[in-house]
XYZ file of N, CA and C in Angstrom:
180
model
N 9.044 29.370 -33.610
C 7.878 30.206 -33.388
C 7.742 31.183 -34.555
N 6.179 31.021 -35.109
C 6.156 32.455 -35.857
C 6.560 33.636 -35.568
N 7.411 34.588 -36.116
C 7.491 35.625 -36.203
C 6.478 36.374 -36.000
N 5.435 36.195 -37.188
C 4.138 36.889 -37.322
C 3.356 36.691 -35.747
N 3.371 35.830 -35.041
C 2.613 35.945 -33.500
C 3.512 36.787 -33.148
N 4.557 36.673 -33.000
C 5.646 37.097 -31.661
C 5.330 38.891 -31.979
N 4.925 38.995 -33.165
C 4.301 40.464 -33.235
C 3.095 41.059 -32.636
N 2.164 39.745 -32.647
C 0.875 40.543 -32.077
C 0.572 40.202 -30.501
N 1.697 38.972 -29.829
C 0.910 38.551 -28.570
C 1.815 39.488 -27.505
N 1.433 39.762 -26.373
C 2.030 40.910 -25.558
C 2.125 39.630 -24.144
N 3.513 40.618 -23.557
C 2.982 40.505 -21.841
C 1.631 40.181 -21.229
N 0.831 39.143 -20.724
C -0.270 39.466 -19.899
C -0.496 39.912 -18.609
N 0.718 40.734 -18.424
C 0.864 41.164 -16.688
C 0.861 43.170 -17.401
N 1.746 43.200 -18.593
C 1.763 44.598 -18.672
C 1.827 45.164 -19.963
N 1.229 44.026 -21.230
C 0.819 44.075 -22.120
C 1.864 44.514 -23.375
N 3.387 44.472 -22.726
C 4.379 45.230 -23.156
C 5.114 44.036 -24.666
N 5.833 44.830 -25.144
C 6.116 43.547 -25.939
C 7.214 42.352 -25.947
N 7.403 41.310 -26.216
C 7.612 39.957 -25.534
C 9.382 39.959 -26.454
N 9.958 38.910 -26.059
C 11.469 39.316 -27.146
C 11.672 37.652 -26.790
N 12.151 36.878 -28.268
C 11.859 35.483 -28.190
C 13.537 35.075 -27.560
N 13.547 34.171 -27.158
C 14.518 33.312 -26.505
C 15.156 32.201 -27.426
N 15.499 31.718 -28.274
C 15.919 30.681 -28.885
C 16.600 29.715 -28.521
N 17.324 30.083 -27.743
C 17.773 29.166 -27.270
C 17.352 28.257 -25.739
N 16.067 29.103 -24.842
C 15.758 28.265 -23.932
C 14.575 28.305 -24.205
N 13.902 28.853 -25.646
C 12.826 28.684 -25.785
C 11.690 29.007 -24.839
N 11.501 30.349 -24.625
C 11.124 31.441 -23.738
C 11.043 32.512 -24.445
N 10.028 33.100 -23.624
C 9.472 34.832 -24.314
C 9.629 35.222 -23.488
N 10.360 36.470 -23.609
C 11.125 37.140 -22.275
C 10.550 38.605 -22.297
N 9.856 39.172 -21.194
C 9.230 40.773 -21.005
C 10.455 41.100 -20.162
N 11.069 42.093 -20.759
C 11.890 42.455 -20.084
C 11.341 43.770 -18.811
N 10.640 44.439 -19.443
C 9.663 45.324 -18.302
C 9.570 44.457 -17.185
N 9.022 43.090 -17.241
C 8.709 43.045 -15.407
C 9.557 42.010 -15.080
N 10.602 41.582 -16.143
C 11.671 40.889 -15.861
C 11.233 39.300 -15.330
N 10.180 39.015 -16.619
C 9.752 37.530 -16.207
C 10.021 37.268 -17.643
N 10.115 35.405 -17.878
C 10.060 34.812 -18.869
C 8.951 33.498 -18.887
N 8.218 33.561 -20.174
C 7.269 32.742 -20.327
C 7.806 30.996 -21.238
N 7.682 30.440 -20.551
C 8.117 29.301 -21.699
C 7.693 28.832 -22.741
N 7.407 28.067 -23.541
C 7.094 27.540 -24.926
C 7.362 26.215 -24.920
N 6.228 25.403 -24.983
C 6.071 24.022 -24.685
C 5.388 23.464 -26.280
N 6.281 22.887 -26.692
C 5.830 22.273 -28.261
C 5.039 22.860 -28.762
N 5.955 24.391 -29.164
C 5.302 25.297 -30.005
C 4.786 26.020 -29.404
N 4.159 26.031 -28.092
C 2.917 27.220 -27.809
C 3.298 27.883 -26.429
N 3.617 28.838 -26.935
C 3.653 29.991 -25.511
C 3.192 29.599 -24.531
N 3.067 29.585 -23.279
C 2.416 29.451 -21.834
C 2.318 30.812 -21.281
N 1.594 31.746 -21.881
C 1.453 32.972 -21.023
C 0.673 33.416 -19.928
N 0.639 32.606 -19.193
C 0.084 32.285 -17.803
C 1.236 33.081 -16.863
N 0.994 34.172 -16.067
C 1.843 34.952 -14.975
C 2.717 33.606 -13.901
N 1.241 32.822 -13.907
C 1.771 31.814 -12.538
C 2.289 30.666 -13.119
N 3.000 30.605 -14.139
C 3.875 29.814 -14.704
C 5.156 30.084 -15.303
N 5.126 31.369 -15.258
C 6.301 32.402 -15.536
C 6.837 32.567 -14.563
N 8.967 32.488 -15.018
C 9.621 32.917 -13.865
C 10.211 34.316 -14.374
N 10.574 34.868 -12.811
C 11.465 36.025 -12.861
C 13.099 35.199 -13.436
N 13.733 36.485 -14.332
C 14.437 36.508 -15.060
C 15.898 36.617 -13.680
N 16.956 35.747 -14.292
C 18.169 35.725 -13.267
C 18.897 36.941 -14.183
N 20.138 37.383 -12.909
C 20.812 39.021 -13.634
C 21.253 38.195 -14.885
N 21.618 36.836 -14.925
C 22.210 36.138 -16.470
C 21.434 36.428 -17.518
N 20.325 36.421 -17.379
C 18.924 36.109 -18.171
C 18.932 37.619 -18.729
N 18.504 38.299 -17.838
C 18.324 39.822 -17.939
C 19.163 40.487 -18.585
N 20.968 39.966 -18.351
C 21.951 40.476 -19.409
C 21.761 39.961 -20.742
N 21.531 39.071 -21.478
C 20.954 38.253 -22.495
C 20.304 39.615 -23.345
């Protein structure tokens, strides 16, 4: 994933900023403690496709 996006696209639940996942390939808001996935290249920032983050996830 670009860098340069991961700067400008936000949370769409709280607009906060997103922190990339590399290894499960996920954008993780830690504010509402959900993660968005990334499906060949492209974010899915859809709320209702996003899960809440496990305490594993959240320690990460």
């Amino acid at each position: 994933m670009d860098h340069r996006l991961l700067e400008i696209i936000a949370c769409p639940v709280c607009n906060g900023k997103l922190a990339l996942n590399k290894e499960q390939q996920q954008l993780i808001c830690k504010v509402d403690g959900l993660a968005y996935s990334i499906r060949d290249g492209i974010p899915v920032l859809l709320e209702s496709e996003a899960h809440k983050l496990t305490l594993d996830e959240e320690g990460s």
